[in-house]
Amino acid sequence: MISVKLGAGLAALGLFVSVAGAASAQTPDMKLINGPVYGELRDVLGATLPVATPSAKCPKPLTLPDGACLDRVVAGMKARGATVDRALTGRGVEGGAGAVISGQLGRDFRLYDVSLGAGGPVVTPVDLPSSQVRVPRDCFSIGRGVDYRLDVRDGQLVAREVQSVSCGGPPPPIGYGGPRRPPILAGEPGERWPATGLVAVRGAPRQLAAPRPDCPPDAALRDGVCFAAGIGVLVAQPGLKELDVIGAKRLTAPGQVLTSKETEQYVLKRKGKAGFKADKRWFDKSQLSAPAGCGLTTPVDFEVEPGDRVHERAVAGCGAPAAPPPTATYEAYGATLPVVFGNRQGCAERGEQLLGDACFSEVIRWMKARGVPKGEVLILDRPYGLGTRINGSSGVRYSFADVWANPDGTYKADRKHDYARRIDQGGCATVSDAGSDASGLVLVRADGGVMARAYQWVACPVR
């Protein structure tokens, strides 16, 4: 529901606007104000990686699990004087220059960190997709990760990290055939998001309480878990008032991983001079935080450490945020109600001139015909034509009042400070940055006379 509010204006002549208790019928005919504004598709480049390809004569120390050979990778590193590098291999590398490798790490391609030392190359598989692609701050992710475009440089097959993004707004519609500007190079100036990829996030060690068959009776405080280790910490640190404890619902051993459903959170406290108690936390407390510009993408779990300790862990996604959905700006309308302009001869004699010189005759006639006991009035300084908009920037002088019937059949009006009309436009959001023109009232002809219709600009998703 969207509330349209107009501030109080000045002066006085009558215009009937809304009636309390009347049906709040919504008009379905929205008017397009601005169509969706799309961004521009750009490619952002990252690092250039050597590519390992299959070789029947590969020395065993240089053979990767998938059959690819690091011989050319190592030779290239030695020629450049590099001691560390990252290599790529996977399906599609046989396509050579021009091919694009994409998909899931570990399934469609693999990454290996290679280091050279006196004992020969050391190869470490990369578990989480990561890159050196850093997207400019005014660009957005369009749901694609980092791809690898193959090329040949100095006689060696290499893969260039590249991510397609939308700069300046939502991505263009499917089938967009517009021109693509040159790619954004890694060294270009400007603010950037963190490098695109996933990172493992690890929390600080926390105390563990778990079921133990040899738990001392005075340490089995609740829920069948043993708080002996935590009690030992409080005993050793007299100045520590309480201790944060993670409780395991099953027997544990170092290296095991507990999901959040397999744990409980407690606060271990001192009780009396020599006793202790464990209270459950009402809300889970976490000591885990993602790096700046990143957000957790997996649930938090707990890895058991030696010494009755655990640490939280999760995976965080880093890089440009998802592109906002495209929206179009429409003018949405509320109810239309009768409008009365100007004074009328004999208005005062009929007792229908209220609030100074404003004549409420037509308002009162409308209320009597419909049996409406109380209404809301917009008071204008003079009559205005059809299409006139009444809002904070229109220059129209206005104020508001309630008008109602007294028991003796006369009418009374009280001035008020504002007017509110609820406009229901499900799935759309109020446009709040378009100034005073974005909401108000508009004068229209309907139902045989002049009507006032509430309006509000809304941003609707484009489907």
Short mmCIF file of C-alpha atoms in Angstrom, two decimals:
data_model
loop_
_atom_site.label_atom_id
_atom_site.label_comp_id
_atom_site.label_asym_id
_atom_site.label_seq_id
_atom_site.Cartn_x
_atom_site.Cartn_y
_atom_site.Cartn_z
CA MET A 1 0.00 0.00 0.00
CA ILE A 2 1.31 3.46 -0.93
CA SER A 3 0.35 6.59 0.99
CA VAL A 4 0.13 9.86 -0.93
CA LYS A 5 0.48 12.90 1.37
CA LEU A 6 0.17 16.59 0.50
CA GLY A 7 1.30 19.32 2.88
CA ALA A 8 -1.00 22.18 3.93
CA GLY A 9 -1.37 25.19 1.63
CA LEU A 10 -3.18 28.54 1.95
CA ALA A 11 -6.47 30.42 1.29
CA ALA A 12 -9.99 29.17 0.64
CA LEU A 13 -12.59 27.94 -1.90
CA GLY A 14 -14.15 24.49 -1.85
CA LEU A 15 -13.12 21.30 -3.64
CA PHE A 16 -14.52 17.97 -2.42
CA VAL A 17 -11.95 15.19 -2.58
CA SER A 18 -12.64 12.05 -0.51
CA VAL A 19 -15.28 10.55 1.71
CA ALA A 20 -14.55 8.57 4.86
CA GLY A 21 -15.98 5.08 4.67
CA ALA A 22 -16.33 5.12 0.87
CA ALA A 23 -14.94 2.18 -1.09
CA SER A 24 -11.27 2.57 -1.96
CA ALA A 25 -11.55 1.30 -5.53
CA GLN A 26 -8.26 1.28 -7.40
CA THR A 27 -7.94 2.23 -11.05
CA PRO A 28 -6.10 -0.34 -13.20
CA ASP A 29 -5.11 2.13 -15.93
CA MET A 30 -1.57 3.14 -15.03
CA LYS A 31 0.20 5.69 -17.23
CA LEU A 32 3.79 5.09 -18.34
CA ILE A 33 6.07 7.93 -17.24
CA ASN A 34 9.53 6.55 -17.99
CA GLY A 35 10.53 3.28 -19.58
CA PRO A 36 13.25 1.06 -18.10
CA VAL A 37 16.85 2.27 -18.33
CA TYR A 38 19.35 -0.48 -19.00
CA GLY A 39 23.07 -0.65 -18.43
CA GLU A 40 25.79 -1.49 -20.90
CA LEU A 41 27.36 -4.90 -21.29
CA ARG A 42 31.11 -4.82 -20.67
CA ASP A 43 33.86 -7.39 -20.19
CA VAL A 44 36.19 -6.98 -17.23
CA LEU A 45 39.61 -8.62 -17.60
CA GLY A 46 41.72 -10.17 -14.86
CA ALA A 47 44.88 -12.27 -14.79
CA THR A 48 46.41 -14.32 -17.61
CA LEU A 49 47.01 -17.94 -16.59
CA PRO A 50 49.16 -20.58 -18.29
CA VAL A 51 47.20 -23.61 -19.54
CA ALA A 52 48.25 -27.21 -18.96
CA THR A 53 47.35 -29.59 -21.80
CA PRO A 54 47.51 -33.40 -22.05
CA SER A 55 50.85 -34.90 -23.12
CA ALA A 56 51.73 -38.58 -23.68
CA LYS A 57 55.39 -37.98 -22.78
CA CYS A 58 54.83 -35.93 -19.62
CA PRO A 59 57.25 -36.59 -16.73
CA LYS A 60 55.35 -38.11 -13.82
CA PRO A 61 56.10 -35.28 -11.33
CA LEU A 62 54.50 -32.85 -13.79
CA THR A 63 51.40 -34.93 -14.59
CA LEU A 64 48.12 -33.67 -13.14
CA PRO A 65 45.31 -36.03 -12.03
CA ASP A 66 43.30 -35.34 -15.21
CA GLY A 67 46.27 -36.18 -17.46
CA ALA A 68 47.31 -32.62 -18.23
CA CYS A 69 51.02 -31.85 -18.17
CA LEU A 70 52.72 -28.93 -16.42
CA ASP A 71 55.90 -29.10 -18.50
CA ARG A 72 55.18 -25.99 -20.55
CA VAL A 73 53.78 -24.18 -17.50
CA VAL A 74 56.97 -24.80 -15.53
CA ALA A 75 59.16 -23.91 -18.49
CA GLY A 76 57.31 -20.62 -18.91
CA MET A 77 57.66 -19.81 -15.20
CA LYS A 78 61.42 -20.42 -15.35
CA ALA A 79 61.75 -18.28 -18.46
CA ARG A 80 59.95 -15.38 -16.70
CA GLY A 81 61.78 -15.91 -13.44
CA ALA A 82 58.47 -16.60 -11.64
CA THR A 83 58.43 -18.87 -8.61
CA VAL A 84 54.64 -19.00 -8.15
CA ASP A 85 51.81 -19.08 -10.68
CA ARG A 86 48.32 -20.46 -11.18
CA ALA A 87 47.57 -22.86 -14.03
CA LEU A 88 44.32 -23.91 -15.66
CA THR A 89 43.30 -27.18 -17.25
CA GLY A 90 40.01 -28.73 -18.23
CA ARG A 91 37.64 -29.73 -20.94
CA GLY A 92 37.84 -27.51 -24.00
CA VAL A 93 41.50 -26.55 -23.83
CA GLU A 94 42.07 -28.63 -26.95
CA GLY A 95 40.10 -25.95 -28.80
CA GLY A 96 43.12 -23.68 -28.56
CA ALA A 97 43.12 -19.93 -29.09
CA GLY A 98 39.63 -18.44 -29.22
CA ALA A 99 37.97 -21.13 -27.11
CA VAL A 100 36.18 -20.09 -23.90
CA ILE A 101 36.35 -22.26 -20.79
CA SER A 102 33.45 -21.77 -18.37
CA GLY A 103 31.34 -23.68 -15.90
CA GLN A 104 32.01 -25.18 -12.50
CA LEU A 105 35.42 -25.48 -10.87
CA GLY A 106 36.32 -29.14 -10.40
CA ARG A 107 33.86 -30.31 -13.02
CA ASP A 108 34.41 -28.25 -16.16
CA PHE A 109 37.88 -26.94 -15.38
CA ARG A 110 40.51 -27.07 -12.64
CA LEU A 111 42.92 -24.56 -11.17
CA TYR A 112 46.29 -25.37 -9.60
CA ASP A 113 48.71 -23.19 -7.68
CA VAL A 114 52.24 -24.04 -8.77
CA SER A 115 55.37 -23.07 -6.85
CA LEU A 116 58.97 -23.76 -7.84
CA GLY A 117 61.60 -24.62 -5.27
CA ALA A 118 64.84 -26.53 -4.90
CA GLY A 119 62.93 -29.81 -4.58
CA GLY A 120 60.94 -29.32 -7.77
CA PRO A 121 57.46 -27.98 -8.42
CA VAL A 122 54.80 -28.13 -5.71
CA VAL A 123 51.25 -28.32 -7.04
CA THR A 124 48.22 -27.45 -4.89
CA PRO A 125 44.64 -27.81 -6.20
CA VAL A 126 42.47 -24.72 -5.81
CA ASP A 127 39.27 -25.65 -3.95
CA LEU A 128 37.22 -22.48 -4.36
CA PRO A 129 36.83 -20.42 -7.54
CA SER A 130 38.81 -17.21 -7.29
CA SER A 131 40.22 -14.67 -9.70
CA GLN A 132 41.91 -11.33 -10.11
CA VAL A 133 38.87 -9.82 -11.82
CA ARG A 134 37.84 -6.65 -10.00
CA VAL A 135 34.67 -5.09 -11.36
CA PRO A 136 34.25 -1.27 -11.32
CA ARG A 137 31.90 0.04 -8.65
CA ASP A 138 29.30 1.27 -11.15
CA CYS A 139 28.89 -2.17 -12.71
CA PHE A 140 26.81 -5.17 -11.69
CA SER A 141 27.00 -8.94 -11.93
CA ILE A 142 24.63 -10.50 -14.47
CA GLY A 143 24.79 -13.98 -12.94
CA ARG A 144 27.91 -15.18 -14.73
CA GLY A 145 31.11 -16.03 -12.98
CA VAL A 146 34.59 -15.71 -14.40
CA ASP A 147 35.23 -17.33 -17.79
CA TYR A 148 38.62 -18.08 -19.36
CA ARG A 149 39.35 -17.06 -22.95
CA LEU A 150 42.21 -18.98 -24.53
CA ASP A 151 44.96 -17.31 -26.50
CA VAL A 152 48.55 -17.99 -27.53
CA ARG A 153 51.29 -15.74 -26.18
CA ASP A 154 55.00 -16.28 -26.77
CA GLY A 155 54.14 -19.71 -28.13
CA GLN A 156 52.31 -20.83 -24.98
CA LEU A 157 48.57 -21.42 -24.56
CA VAL A 158 47.17 -19.07 -21.93
CA ALA A 159 43.76 -18.29 -20.45
CA ARG A 160 42.59 -14.72 -19.74
CA GLU A 161 40.15 -14.26 -16.86
CA VAL A 162 37.07 -12.36 -18.06
CA GLN A 163 33.71 -11.56 -16.51
CA SER A 164 30.76 -10.06 -18.37
CA VAL A 165 28.95 -7.37 -16.36
CA SER A 166 26.37 -4.64 -16.83
CA CYS A 167 27.58 -1.10 -16.17
CA GLY A 168 25.23 1.72 -15.19
CA GLY A 169 22.10 -0.33 -14.60
CA PRO A 170 20.27 -3.62 -15.23
CA PRO A 171 21.53 -5.73 -18.14
CA PRO A 172 19.88 -5.20 -21.55
CA PRO A 173 17.09 -7.61 -22.52
CA ILE A 174 17.89 -11.02 -23.95
CA GLY A 175 18.75 -10.70 -27.61
CA TYR A 176 20.52 -7.39 -27.11
CA GLY A 177 22.59 -6.77 -30.22
CA GLY A 178 24.04 -3.38 -29.47
CA PRO A 179 27.71 -2.54 -29.80
CA ARG A 180 30.07 -3.76 -27.08
CA ARG A 181 32.59 -1.25 -25.85
CA PRO A 182 36.21 -2.35 -25.37
CA PRO A 183 36.87 -4.51 -22.29
CA ILE A 184 37.77 -2.94 -18.96
CA LEU A 185 41.43 -3.71 -18.24
CA ALA A 186 42.73 -4.63 -14.81
CA GLY A 187 44.93 -1.54 -14.56
CA GLU A 188 42.34 1.09 -15.43
CA PRO A 189 41.78 3.70 -12.69
CA GLY A 190 38.64 3.88 -10.59
CA GLU A 191 37.02 2.25 -7.58
CA ARG A 192 36.51 -1.51 -7.80
CA TRP A 193 34.64 -4.26 -6.01
CA PRO A 194 36.72 -7.01 -4.36
CA ALA A 195 38.02 -9.70 -6.69
CA THR A 196 35.30 -12.02 -7.99
CA GLY A 197 35.34 -15.42 -6.34
CA LEU A 198 34.61 -17.42 -3.21
CA VAL A 199 36.66 -17.33 -0.02
CA ALA A 200 36.61 -19.52 3.07
CA VAL A 201 35.77 -17.57 6.21
CA ARG A 202 36.91 -18.87 9.60
CA GLY A 203 35.89 -17.58 13.01
CA ALA A 204 37.81 -17.34 16.27
CA PRO A 205 38.00 -20.47 18.47
CA ARG A 206 35.06 -20.94 20.87
CA GLN A 207 34.54 -23.23 23.81
CA LEU A 208 32.85 -26.60 23.17
CA ALA A 209 30.53 -28.60 25.43
CA ALA A 210 29.62 -32.10 24.20
CA PRO A 211 28.29 -35.41 25.56
CA ARG A 212 31.00 -37.29 27.48
CA PRO A 213 30.56 -40.64 29.22
CA ASP A 214 33.17 -39.67 31.87
CA CYS A 215 31.73 -36.22 32.63
CA PRO A 216 31.93 -35.24 36.35
CA PRO A 217 28.41 -35.01 37.78
CA ASP A 218 28.79 -31.34 38.76
CA ALA A 219 29.79 -30.45 35.14
CA ALA A 220 26.72 -32.07 33.48
CA LEU A 221 24.73 -28.88 33.87
CA ARG A 222 21.99 -29.48 31.27
CA ASP A 223 20.89 -31.16 28.04
CA GLY A 224 23.24 -34.13 28.51
CA VAL A 225 26.38 -32.21 27.57
CA CYS A 226 29.52 -31.75 29.65
CA PHE A 227 30.69 -28.27 30.57
CA ALA A 228 33.85 -29.44 32.34
CA ALA A 229 36.24 -27.68 29.94
CA GLY A 230 34.34 -24.39 30.16
CA ILE A 231 34.17 -24.60 33.95
CA GLY A 232 37.95 -25.09 33.95
CA VAL A 233 38.35 -21.85 32.01
CA LEU A 234 36.22 -19.90 34.52
CA VAL A 235 38.11 -21.43 37.45
CA ALA A 236 41.44 -20.46 35.90
CA GLN A 237 40.24 -16.90 35.20
CA PRO A 238 38.48 -15.55 38.32
CA GLY A 239 37.91 -12.18 36.66
CA LEU A 240 35.92 -13.72 33.80
CA LYS A 241 32.20 -13.39 34.62
CA GLU A 242 30.78 -15.63 31.87
CA LEU A 243 31.85 -17.74 28.91
CA ASP A 244 30.39 -18.27 25.44
CA VAL A 245 29.92 -22.02 24.81
CA ILE A 246 28.86 -24.04 21.76
CA GLY A 247 27.05 -27.22 22.77
CA ALA A 248 27.19 -30.32 20.56
CA LYS A 249 24.22 -32.68 20.46
CA ARG A 250 26.41 -35.71 19.70
CA LEU A 251 29.81 -37.13 20.57
CA THR A 252 32.58 -35.23 18.82
CA ALA A 253 36.18 -35.66 17.73
CA PRO A 254 38.69 -33.20 16.26
CA GLY A 255 38.09 -32.59 12.57
CA GLN A 256 34.35 -33.29 12.67
CA VAL A 257 31.96 -30.65 11.35
CA LEU A 258 28.73 -29.81 13.17
CA THR A 259 25.83 -28.10 11.40
CA SER A 260 23.81 -25.45 13.18
CA LYS A 261 21.04 -28.04 13.82
CA GLU A 262 23.56 -30.19 15.67
CA THR A 263 24.54 -27.43 18.07
CA GLU A 264 23.11 -25.30 20.85
CA GLN A 265 24.47 -22.01 22.16
CA TYR A 266 24.97 -21.43 25.87
CA VAL A 267 26.28 -18.82 28.27
CA LEU A 268 28.22 -20.45 31.12
CA LYS A 269 27.97 -18.35 34.30
CA ARG A 270 29.06 -18.46 37.91
CA LYS A 271 26.42 -19.44 40.47
CA GLY A 272 27.05 -18.64 44.10
CA LYS A 273 30.57 -18.97 45.52
CA ALA A 274 31.63 -22.20 43.83
CA GLY A 275 28.83 -23.24 41.49
CA PHE A 276 28.11 -22.78 37.80
CA LYS A 277 25.08 -22.73 35.51
CA ALA A 278 24.48 -22.83 31.76
CA ASP A 279 21.76 -20.69 30.15
CA LYS A 280 20.63 -21.11 26.58
CA ARG A 281 21.00 -18.09 24.37
CA TRP A 282 17.73 -16.69 23.04
CA PHE A 283 19.42 -15.79 19.77
CA ASP A 284 22.45 -17.38 18.16
CA LYS A 285 25.63 -15.37 18.56
CA SER A 286 28.16 -15.43 15.74
CA GLN A 287 31.76 -14.31 15.70
CA LEU A 288 32.01 -14.81 11.96
CA SER A 289 32.19 -11.92 9.52
CA ALA A 290 32.79 -11.85 5.80
CA PRO A 291 35.54 -9.67 4.31
CA ALA A 292 34.54 -6.16 3.23
CA GLY A 293 32.53 -6.29 0.01
CA CYS A 294 31.71 -9.99 0.44
CA GLY A 295 28.69 -11.85 1.80
CA LEU A 296 28.20 -15.32 3.22
CA THR A 297 26.85 -17.76 0.63
CA THR A 298 26.64 -20.92 2.77
CA PRO A 299 25.19 -21.71 6.22
CA VAL A 300 27.58 -21.38 9.14
CA ASP A 301 28.84 -24.64 10.63
CA PHE A 302 31.34 -25.55 13.35
CA GLU A 303 34.58 -27.49 12.96
CA VAL A 304 35.79 -29.30 16.09
CA GLU A 305 39.34 -28.52 17.22
CA PRO A 306 41.52 -30.36 19.75
CA GLY A 307 41.10 -29.23 23.34
CA ASP A 308 37.28 -28.93 23.43
CA ARG A 309 37.19 -25.99 21.04
CA VAL A 310 35.33 -25.25 17.82
CA HIS A 311 35.47 -22.52 15.21
CA GLU A 312 32.76 -21.24 12.91
CA ARG A 313 33.28 -21.53 9.20
CA ALA A 314 31.42 -20.62 6.01
CA VAL A 315 32.03 -19.57 2.43
CA ALA A 316 31.68 -15.94 1.32
CA GLY A 317 31.07 -14.67 -2.20
CA CYS A 318 33.02 -11.61 -3.29
CA GLY A 319 32.72 -9.31 -6.27
CA ALA A 320 30.14 -7.06 -7.87
CA PRO A 321 26.59 -7.29 -6.50
CA ALA A 322 23.77 -8.65 -8.63
CA ALA A 323 22.28 -6.22 -11.12
CA PRO A 324 19.01 -4.62 -9.97
CA PRO A 325 15.89 -5.70 -11.84
CA PRO A 326 14.82 -3.32 -14.62
CA THR A 327 11.91 -1.12 -13.66
CA ALA A 328 9.61 1.25 -15.50
CA THR A 329 8.02 4.28 -13.86
CA TYR A 330 4.24 4.46 -14.00
CA GLU A 331 1.66 6.82 -12.61
CA ALA A 332 -0.72 4.79 -10.47
CA TYR A 333 -4.13 6.15 -9.52
CA GLY A 334 -6.46 5.92 -6.54
CA ALA A 335 -10.16 6.67 -6.24
CA THR A 336 -11.85 9.50 -8.15
CA LEU A 337 -14.29 11.65 -6.17
CA PRO A 338 -16.53 14.67 -6.94
CA VAL A 339 -15.06 18.17 -7.16
CA VAL A 340 -16.83 21.45 -6.47
CA PHE A 341 -15.44 24.86 -7.44
CA GLY A 342 -16.16 28.35 -6.22
CA ASN A 343 -18.79 30.10 -4.20
CA ARG A 344 -22.49 30.13 -5.04
CA GLN A 345 -25.18 32.76 -4.58
CA GLY A 346 -27.22 32.12 -1.45
CA CYS A 347 -24.61 29.74 -0.01
CA ALA A 348 -24.32 31.66 3.27
CA GLU A 349 -28.10 31.92 3.65
CA ARG A 350 -28.40 28.13 3.36
CA GLY A 351 -25.77 27.66 6.08
CA GLU A 352 -23.40 26.00 3.60
CA GLN A 353 -20.64 28.63 3.60
CA LEU A 354 -18.05 27.13 5.94
CA LEU A 355 -14.47 28.03 6.91
CA GLY A 356 -14.67 31.66 5.84
CA ASP A 357 -15.92 32.15 2.27
CA ALA A 358 -15.75 28.54 1.04
CA CYS A 359 -19.09 27.31 -0.25
CA PHE A 360 -19.77 23.65 0.48
CA SER A 361 -23.13 23.46 -1.32
CA GLU A 362 -22.13 20.94 -3.97
CA VAL A 363 -20.20 18.90 -1.42
CA ILE A 364 -23.20 18.76 0.89
CA ARG A 365 -25.51 17.89 -2.03
CA TRP A 366 -23.15 15.03 -2.99
CA MET A 367 -23.05 13.73 0.59
CA LYS A 368 -26.84 13.86 0.99
CA ALA A 369 -27.41 12.00 -2.28
CA ARG A 370 -25.16 9.16 -1.18
CA GLY A 371 -25.99 9.11 2.53
CA VAL A 372 -22.39 9.92 3.50
CA PRO A 373 -22.17 11.41 7.03
CA LYS A 374 -18.57 12.65 6.87
CA GLY A 375 -16.20 13.65 4.07
CA GLU A 376 -12.74 15.06 3.43
CA VAL A 377 -12.30 18.35 1.54
CA LEU A 378 -9.45 19.92 -0.37
CA ILE A 379 -9.77 23.70 -0.30
CA LEU A 380 -8.35 25.63 -3.28
CA ASP A 381 -7.82 29.36 -3.68
CA ARG A 382 -9.76 29.46 -7.01
CA PRO A 383 -11.19 27.15 -9.69
CA TYR A 384 -8.71 25.26 -11.88
CA GLY A 385 -9.12 23.44 -15.19
CA LEU A 386 -9.05 19.74 -16.02
CA GLY A 387 -5.60 18.20 -15.86
CA THR A 388 -4.41 20.54 -13.12
CA ARG A 389 -2.03 18.79 -10.77
CA ILE A 390 -2.08 19.62 -7.11
CA ASN A 391 1.20 18.85 -5.38
CA GLY A 392 4.07 20.50 -3.57
CA SER A 393 5.52 22.09 -6.71
CA SER A 394 2.39 22.99 -8.70
CA GLY A 395 1.98 26.51 -7.30
CA VAL A 396 -1.64 25.78 -6.42
CA ARG A 397 -2.61 27.13 -3.01
CA TYR A 398 -4.53 24.54 -1.07
CA SER A 399 -5.50 23.28 2.37
CA PHE A 400 -7.64 20.48 3.74
CA ALA A 401 -10.70 20.04 5.96
CA ASP A 402 -13.17 17.45 7.22
CA VAL A 403 -16.87 18.14 6.74
CA TRP A 404 -19.71 16.27 8.42
CA ALA A 405 -23.45 16.43 9.13
CA ASN A 406 -24.65 17.54 12.56
CA PRO A 407 -27.64 15.77 14.20
CA ASP A 408 -29.85 18.79 13.41
CA GLY A 409 -29.14 18.53 9.67
CA THR A 410 -26.64 21.39 9.48
CA TYR A 411 -23.01 20.87 8.40
CA LYS A 412 -19.67 21.71 9.99
CA ALA A 413 -16.08 21.72 8.71
CA ASP A 414 -12.71 21.68 10.50
CA ARG A 415 -9.46 22.51 8.79
CA LYS A 416 -6.73 19.83 8.85
CA HIS A 417 -3.05 19.75 7.95
CA ASP A 418 -2.80 17.03 5.34
CA TYR A 419 -4.54 14.48 3.17
CA ALA A 420 -3.74 10.78 2.78
CA ARG A 421 -4.98 8.50 0.03
CA ARG A 422 -3.86 4.85 -0.07
CA ILE A 423 -3.05 3.51 -3.53
CA ASP A 424 -2.63 -0.25 -3.82
CA GLN A 425 -0.14 -1.26 -6.52
CA GLY A 426 1.19 -4.71 -5.62
CA GLY A 427 4.65 -5.53 -6.90
CA CYS A 428 5.66 -1.90 -7.46
CA ALA A 429 7.66 0.44 -5.24
CA THR A 430 7.05 4.11 -4.49
CA VAL A 431 9.31 6.45 -6.45
CA SER A 432 10.84 8.63 -3.77
CA ASP A 433 13.50 10.54 -5.70
CA ALA A 434 11.41 12.28 -8.37
CA GLY A 435 10.47 15.37 -6.33
CA SER A 436 7.04 16.77 -5.55
CA ASP A 437 5.65 15.89 -8.99
CA ALA A 438 5.69 12.19 -8.10
CA SER A 439 2.53 12.29 -5.95
CA GLY A 440 -0.58 14.37 -5.48
CA LEU A 441 -4.00 14.88 -7.05
CA VAL A 442 -5.06 15.53 -10.64
CA LEU A 443 -8.37 17.01 -11.80
CA VAL A 444 -10.23 14.85 -14.33
CA ARG A 445 -13.73 14.67 -15.84
CA ALA A 446 -15.64 11.56 -14.87
CA ASP A 447 -19.14 10.52 -13.76
CA GLY A 448 -20.66 13.61 -15.34
CA GLY A 449 -18.51 16.16 -13.57
CA VAL A 450 -15.07 17.21 -12.42
CA MET A 451 -13.33 14.68 -10.21
CA ALA A 452 -10.12 14.70 -8.18
CA ARG A 453 -7.96 11.60 -8.59
CA ALA A 454 -5.08 10.71 -6.30
CA TYR A 455 -1.91 9.62 -8.08
CA GLN A 456 1.53 8.28 -7.19
CA TRP A 457 4.56 7.42 -9.33
CA VAL A 458 5.64 3.84 -8.82
CA ALA A 459 8.54 1.74 -10.12
CA CYS A 460 7.31 -1.59 -11.48
CA PRO A 461 9.54 -4.54 -12.39
CA VAL A 462 9.70 -5.28 -16.09
CA ARG A 463 8.84 -8.91 -16.75
#
